[in-house]
Amino acid sequence: MSSDPAGDLPPIITLWETYGAGMLEIGTLLAERLGIPLNQQLYSAEQLDAALAVREQEGLTTRVLGAFATFADEASDPGPNLAAFDHDDRVRSLENTAHVKEFSAAGGVIMGHDATVILAGRPNTLAVKLDGPVAARIAHEAARTGIDEARSARRQRIEDLVRPELSMRYHSWDPRQNDRFDLVLNTTMLSYESCVEIILAALRAKTGTPTS
């Protein structure tokens, strides 16, 4: 049954992932299938490595990547590093909220950005969490990126700590809890194509949006 009283609002799928859960691949396939835009801000393993080598122009993406890059391959607790960013958390929250709302006007697939909580209650919107057992995600990302599993495990520990920490700082929600999500998928047990089919079925069921 559709929960969309607005009728003509374009569909939005928000995605949030734990490390190695395949958000970029799944998000890309979803956008292609639905013919809607893809918001590509994603703190992937490749971006973390790139952030260690060069800092891009100032802005929200750069500052968050900088936070990751500071300890991307370190064994230390990232908590103290994040403390340095407290002074402008409010500014970042406002910037990110404006970005998400601007992007959502045309519909699309939004990866991260805390869009799940920012767009909570918006009609024609499906919130999806991509997850899986830690060991399987570590192995998957090591194979996908061509790094060894020890390095992948370091990235997992840091990313799975930092991403929720940023969400709690900027938007006062904990994405490790499932209460804000319409659908939670164990992507380590399924192909990306199967994940897409399940998400599209959930979108149809929740909103009545045609998906083919």
XYZ file of C-alpha atoms in Angstrom:
212
model
C 0.000 0.000 0.000
C 1.356 3.407 -0.924
C 2.244 5.800 1.895
C 2.659 8.736 -0.477
C -0.103 11.317 -0.049
C 1.718 13.792 -2.293
C 1.455 11.540 -5.328
C 3.786 13.354 -7.663
C 6.890 13.634 -5.480
C 9.828 11.944 -7.238
C 11.157 8.832 -5.488
C 14.123 8.946 -3.144
C 16.106 5.963 -1.889
C 18.457 6.731 0.977
C 21.303 4.296 1.566
C 23.546 3.878 4.588
C 26.204 1.206 4.817
C 28.648 -0.377 7.143
C 32.141 -0.868 5.723
C 32.288 -3.225 2.757
C 28.516 -3.556 2.268
C 28.509 -2.486 -1.391
C 26.718 0.866 -1.274
C 28.394 2.357 -4.341
C 27.658 -0.638 -6.531
C 24.092 -1.030 -5.321
C 23.375 2.697 -5.461
C 24.681 2.903 -9.010
C 22.512 -0.003 -10.145
C 19.438 1.471 -8.457
C 19.898 4.849 -10.119
C 20.334 3.181 -13.502
C 17.247 1.001 -13.080
C 15.040 3.885 -11.970
C 16.549 6.516 -14.258
C 17.095 8.910 -11.363
C 20.160 10.869 -10.201
C 22.828 9.372 -7.964
C 24.368 11.420 -5.203
C 27.941 10.205 -5.224
C 29.356 11.521 -1.977
C 30.715 8.301 -0.575
C 33.616 7.790 1.782
C 34.885 4.659 0.073
C 38.152 2.864 0.651
C 39.528 4.390 -2.543
C 38.592 7.907 -1.437
C 40.234 7.383 1.923
C 43.477 6.439 0.205
C 43.191 9.441 -2.112
C 42.548 11.745 0.830
C 45.836 10.664 2.358
C 47.694 11.901 -0.737
C 45.911 15.155 -1.561
C 43.292 17.421 -0.033
C 40.649 18.734 -2.369
C 38.912 22.136 -2.233
C 37.409 23.315 1.046
C 33.884 22.147 1.806
C 31.933 19.567 3.761
C 33.202 16.587 1.774
C 36.836 17.641 2.154
C 36.572 18.240 5.886
C 34.964 14.879 6.551
C 37.456 13.102 4.309
C 40.178 14.941 6.179
C 38.844 13.536 9.432
C 38.980 10.039 7.971
C 42.398 10.571 6.397
C 43.947 11.612 9.693
C 43.617 8.104 11.008
C 42.619 6.013 7.976
C 45.350 3.430 8.532
C 46.218 4.073 12.175
C 45.544 1.828 15.130
C 44.748 4.702 17.489
C 41.300 5.694 18.710
C 39.867 8.327 16.318
C 37.845 9.992 19.081
C 40.458 12.641 19.944
C 40.902 13.514 16.270
C 37.207 14.148 15.866
C 37.186 16.453 18.891
C 39.001 19.073 16.825
C 35.934 19.378 14.604
C 33.449 20.224 17.396
C 33.495 23.979 16.817
C 31.728 23.851 13.454
C 29.520 20.776 13.827
C 26.443 22.991 13.635
C 27.655 24.580 10.400
C 28.300 21.190 8.847
C 24.876 19.947 9.886
C 23.197 22.932 8.238
C 25.312 22.603 5.083
C 24.589 18.909 4.771
C 20.867 19.334 5.435
C 20.627 22.008 2.739
C 22.542 19.802 0.311
C 20.290 16.792 0.910
C 17.094 18.811 0.568
C 18.302 20.468 -2.626
C 19.279 17.147 -4.167
C 16.052 15.435 -3.090
C 13.861 17.917 -4.950
C 14.461 16.012 -8.198
C 14.410 12.540 -6.634
C 17.342 10.164 -6.659
C 19.512 7.734 -4.751
C 21.359 9.354 -1.849
C 24.342 7.499 -0.417
C 25.079 8.538 3.144
C 24.760 12.246 3.987
C 22.492 11.259 6.907
C 19.684 11.563 4.379
C 17.797 8.802 6.202
C 17.087 11.064 9.157
C 17.018 14.368 7.251
C 14.275 13.096 4.924
C 12.372 11.091 7.535
C 8.658 11.433 6.876
C 9.082 12.540 3.261
C 6.584 10.739 0.998
C 7.926 8.507 -1.795
C 11.081 7.813 0.195
C 12.628 4.472 1.135
C 15.399 4.249 3.739
C 17.748 1.286 3.324
C 20.622 0.039 5.463
C 23.268 -2.223 3.922
C 25.099 -4.423 6.397
C 26.524 -7.886 7.010
C 28.829 -9.876 9.310
C 32.108 -8.092 9.976
C 34.396 -10.862 8.728
C 32.487 -11.195 5.473
C 32.555 -7.448 4.863
C 36.285 -7.260 5.537
C 36.977 -10.106 3.110
C 34.663 -8.663 0.479
C 36.247 -5.215 0.550
C 39.766 -6.650 0.528
C 38.928 -8.638 -2.601
C 37.146 -5.700 -4.250
C 39.928 -3.194 -3.679
C 42.937 -5.502 -3.950
C 44.259 -4.847 -0.447
C 45.191 -7.457 2.141
C 42.695 -8.432 4.810
C 44.741 -6.908 7.629
C 44.497 -3.481 6.027
C 40.830 -4.032 5.240
C 40.233 -4.912 8.894
C 41.872 -1.654 10.021
C 39.661 0.297 7.653
C 36.588 -1.557 8.880
C 37.281 -0.784 12.496
C 37.801 2.904 11.812
C 35.024 3.470 9.280
C 32.418 1.593 11.320
C 33.318 3.777 14.288
C 33.684 7.109 12.512
C 30.582 7.107 10.313
C 28.129 6.688 13.229
C 30.154 9.174 15.270
C 29.765 11.807 12.547
C 26.039 11.092 12.258
C 25.587 11.523 16.007
C 27.605 14.735 16.007
C 25.949 16.351 13.011
C 22.380 15.053 13.154
C 21.921 13.447 16.590
C 21.073 9.961 15.344
C 22.802 6.622 15.531
C 22.615 4.686 12.245
C 23.755 1.527 14.027
C 20.184 1.342 15.313
C 17.613 0.121 12.796
C 14.558 2.111 13.851
C 14.906 4.723 11.081
C 15.266 2.218 8.246
C 12.488 0.685 6.181
C 14.729 -2.149 5.015
C 17.955 -3.711 6.357
C 19.850 -6.022 3.989
C 22.684 -8.450 4.624
C 24.470 -7.772 1.349
C 27.183 -10.367 1.991
C 24.640 -13.129 1.360
C 23.249 -11.696 -1.884
C 24.454 -10.499 -5.255
C 24.227 -6.774 -5.913
C 21.537 -7.470 -8.510
C 19.488 -9.402 -5.947
C 19.842 -6.542 -3.453
C 18.579 -4.118 -6.083
C 15.540 -6.298 -6.818
C 14.671 -6.477 -3.118
C 15.043 -2.717 -2.686
C 12.891 -2.023 -5.743
C 10.222 -4.388 -4.437
C 10.264 -2.563 -1.080
C 9.987 0.793 -2.861
C 6.943 -0.445 -4.789
C 5.371 -1.859 -1.641
C 5.890 1.285 0.421
C 5.218 4.019 -2.128
C 3.570 2.483 -5.171
C 6.387 3.838 -7.326
C 6.711 2.028 -10.690
C 10.142 0.407 -10.882
C 10.171 -1.131 -14.351
